[in-house]
Each structure stands twice: as C-alpha cells, then as structure tokens.
C-alpha cells in the first residue's frame, strides 16, 4: 500500500507522513519544484533525516506564472497557493504508478484546502484515493504531536530555508520587480523539521 | 496522552480507535447508553477482543425522547442521530478527567458530522481537543484499511446486534407504537467488528 505524499519539510506535512506510516502505508514523499530554485533540497534533506523515500516532481513554470498573476491581482497569496496545490495534486495523481495521494492539509487551514466536492473530484478524475491524515485534527492536537515527535525550526517565511510553494512564488514576484512583502502577510511564521526528537523511526 | 473515543463496535469507530493507538494515544473506548437496552455489551465485547479499555456513558433518557420526536416529525432519522451525537460528545467532553475526545465520523458521512464551527465550539466550551482520525479519509481508504485489519459482520440494521444510538432509538419508536421502518431507510447495512484479522494488536 504505497502512498505518494506532497511534502515541504514543514511540520504539518512531516506529521502527516508519520501518521501514514503508522497506518501501515509505504510512504513516498514528493516535493514540487518549478525549476526556479533548488529549495526542494531542504525537503529531501529532512526526508532523509526522517528515513522516508523522497522524489521531486517538476511542475510547468506556467503554473507558477499564473499563480503570481493571481497573487498580484488579489493583493494576497491565498488563491495563488490554492491554485498551485490543486495543480500539484493533479500532477501527482495523474502519474501512472500513483494509486494514493496525500498531503498535510489541516482542519483549521484556509488554504490550501480542497472542499468535499473537489476532494471527490480529484479521486474520481484520476482514480486515486486522497488521504488527509490531519484533516480531523485541531491545532492543539497537531501541536502536541509535533512537539512529541520532531525537532522543529520556526522562522519568518523570508528567512527560512524551506521547500514550500511560497519560496518560488516569492522569488518569481521579486524577479518581476514586485516586493513579496506587499502581498504576503508581514509576520508569517513557517516551520521546518530538522529531525526526530527521540528514538522514533519512520516505517515508511 | 489519553483520548476518550466514542465507540459503537462498528468498523468506522474501530478503525479510528486503531489509528489513535498508532498515533501514540492511550485509547479509552466509550459507549453511550440511554438505559433502555443493554446493547452496549456488544461494543464492550468487541473492545475486549481488540484489547482496548472500555467504559459506558449513560445519557439522560430525555435526549433519546427528544431525538425520537425529531425523527417522527422529520420522517427520517438524520437530525435525530446528529442531535444524539452532539449530546454524547458534550457529555463526554464535560467529564473532569477528559482532555481529548474523538469519534469515527468520516469525510463522506452526512450524519453524524460536526461542521468546523461546531467542532471548534466543542473544543472551546469544554477545553478539550476533538480528534477525528477518519475525517480526511474517503470510502476507498476506509475500506482497504478495515479489510486489512478486521473481521467484520455486515447485516441489515434491524438484524445486527450492535451498540449504536440507532438501536435504542428504534426500540423507543417501537415502544411508542411507531414502526422504525417508516423512518429509517429500508436497506440500511450496519457493520460490527468481531476481531482482528491477523496478528495485529492494539496498543491502547
């Protein structure tokens, strides 16, 4: 039972990967890149430290271009992040060897988050199962589990070395002469997992 | 990390209990009764076979009376089942020793299911975490996991010996001279877990 799990190296996607492995799935972590930066390497590094298999999935630069346009028009990044995440899930689900896709989206997230019709549509269009281990968990539960499991580095988004969609999106905006700080929230903390806290081993 | 998990002995609440135990929680199963029948014993029996702690939680008969009234007025049981489930979660969450409550509600369920404001309200009013391990899982995933884990007996609701709210609700309707088959769907299959399929042991 292999599951392909969208992975940034952050605490949410790491926690979801651990839960999947505890549920008996063979977990393969997948990090998206648009080829602008090599920040996917941070996710690969964390995946290695946690003992999970890892691969990189290239998405067309046009997806990021479209997302940047949405972010500029909207003045905030929410729809852009949602757009990228949906395209990432579709690209992953369309690979012939993929039967199950998953991610670290949570109950309390606004974006990215697929509503019920979108989740079912993804499953039906690509004949996959879509698994979201954190969807039924609130922030208290996620905090207590991540604190128990992981050593985490939390910093402002602009400082953190991370394999998030956001990093390439900010980069592309800067290339276009747009200050990301005009679009992204000022104080926006992101997390990166550095390793297991104790003698916990991934089974994936 | 103890979690108190609403438990009927069915495959959904059994699967959710197993996932919680795999997440490192000490799981205590809790079966609701209104004192009309002793069908909570089926849940207790399944809990024992699976190796989980189990207790019974008595709810006031007025809750079931109100639910029966709703079912009769509506001509279908959905609001009644939702009403009972919300009262059960509240009764459990209000116990002084309870810090975390959970259930086996699923993404594709219509009832019982708490929407996001209700889930947050439960957490805030009773200062508990509310954990739903199956909320991010579709029917394919639930089917493949339960088939891997459990020996399951599936029968029509009227025939199955089970510790579901529905059993006492049907009983109360019959006592009032109302045929439950006029209110519940005609072909309504329910499941009861009989034990682990292989050499799988609960950690809870």
CSV table of C-alpha atoms in Angstrom, one decimal, chain A residues 66-134:
chain,number,residue,atom,x,y,z
A,66,UNK,CA,-0.4,32.1,-13.4
A,67,UNK,CA,-0.2,31.9,-9.6
A,68,UNK,CA,2.0,35.0,-9.4
A,69,UNK,CA,-0.5,36.9,-11.6
A,70,UNK,CA,-3.4,35.8,-9.3
A,71,UNK,CA,-1.4,36.9,-6.2
A,72,UNK,CA,-0.7,40.3,-7.7
A,73,UNK,CA,-4.3,40.8,-8.8
A,74,UNK,CA,-5.7,39.7,-5.5
A,75,UNK,CA,-3.1,41.6,-3.3
A,76,UNK,CA,-2.8,38.4,-1.2
A,77,UNK,CA,-1.5,34.9,-1.9
A,78,UNK,CA,-4.4,32.7,-0.9
A,79,UNK,CA,-5.9,31.9,-4.2
A,80,UNK,CA,-2.4,31.5,-5.7
A,81,UNK,CA,-1.4,28.9,-3.1
A,82,UNK,CA,-4.7,27.1,-3.5
A,83,UNK,CA,-4.2,27.1,-7.3
A,84,UNK,CA,-0.7,25.6,-7.1
A,85,UNK,CA,-1.7,23.0,-4.6
A,86,UNK,CA,-4.6,21.8,-6.8
A,87,UNK,CA,-2.3,21.5,-9.8
A,88,UNK,CA,0.3,19.7,-7.7
A,89,UNK,CA,-2.2,17.1,-6.5
A,90,UNK,CA,-3.5,16.6,-10.1
A,91,UNK,CA,0.1,16.3,-11.5
A,92,UNK,CA,0.9,13.7,-8.8
A,93,UNK,CA,-2.4,11.8,-9.2
A,94,UNK,CA,-2.0,11.6,-12.9
A,95,UNK,CA,1.3,9.6,-12.7
A,96,UNK,CA,0.6,6.0,-13.8
A,97,UNK,CA,2.2,4.4,-10.7
A,98,UNK,CA,0.2,6.6,-8.2
A,99,UNK,CA,-2.8,5.0,-6.5
A,100,UNK,CA,-3.0,7.1,-3.4
A,101,UNK,CA,-2.1,10.8,-2.9
A,102,UNK,CA,-1.9,12.6,0.4
A,103,UNK,CA,-0.9,15.9,1.9
A,104,UNK,CA,-0.6,17.7,5.3
A,105,UNK,CA,-3.6,20.0,5.0
A,106,UNK,CA,-5.4,20.6,8.3
A,107,UNK,CA,-8.9,21.2,9.6
A,108,UNK,CA,-8.0,24.8,10.6
A,109,UNK,CA,-6.3,25.8,7.3
A,110,UNK,CA,-8.0,28.1,5.0
A,111,UNK,CA,-5.6,27.5,2.1
A,112,UNK,CA,-4.6,25.2,0.6
A,113,UNK,CA,-7.7,23.1,1.3
A,114,UNK,CA,-9.9,21.1,-1.0
A,115,UNK,CA,-13.6,21.1,-0.1
A,116,UNK,CA,-15.6,17.9,-0.3
A,117,UNK,CA,-16.7,18.2,-4.0
A,118,UNK,CA,-13.1,19.0,-5.0
A,119,UNK,CA,-11.6,16.1,-3.0
A,120,UNK,CA,-14.1,13.7,-4.5
A,121,UNK,CA,-13.5,15.1,-8.0
A,122,UNK,CA,-9.7,14.5,-7.6
A,123,UNK,CA,-10.4,10.9,-6.6
A,124,UNK,CA,-12.8,10.3,-9.4
A,125,UNK,CA,-10.9,12.0,-12.2
A,126,UNK,CA,-7.6,10.2,-11.5
A,127,UNK,CA,-8.9,7.0,-9.9
A,128,UNK,CA,-6.9,7.6,-6.8
A,129,UNK,CA,-7.6,7.7,-3.1
A,130,UNK,CA,-6.9,11.1,-1.5
A,131,UNK,CA,-5.8,10.8,2.1
A,132,UNK,CA,-5.5,13.7,4.5
A,133,UNK,CA,-4.3,12.5,7.9
A,134,UNK,CA,-4.5,15.9,9.6
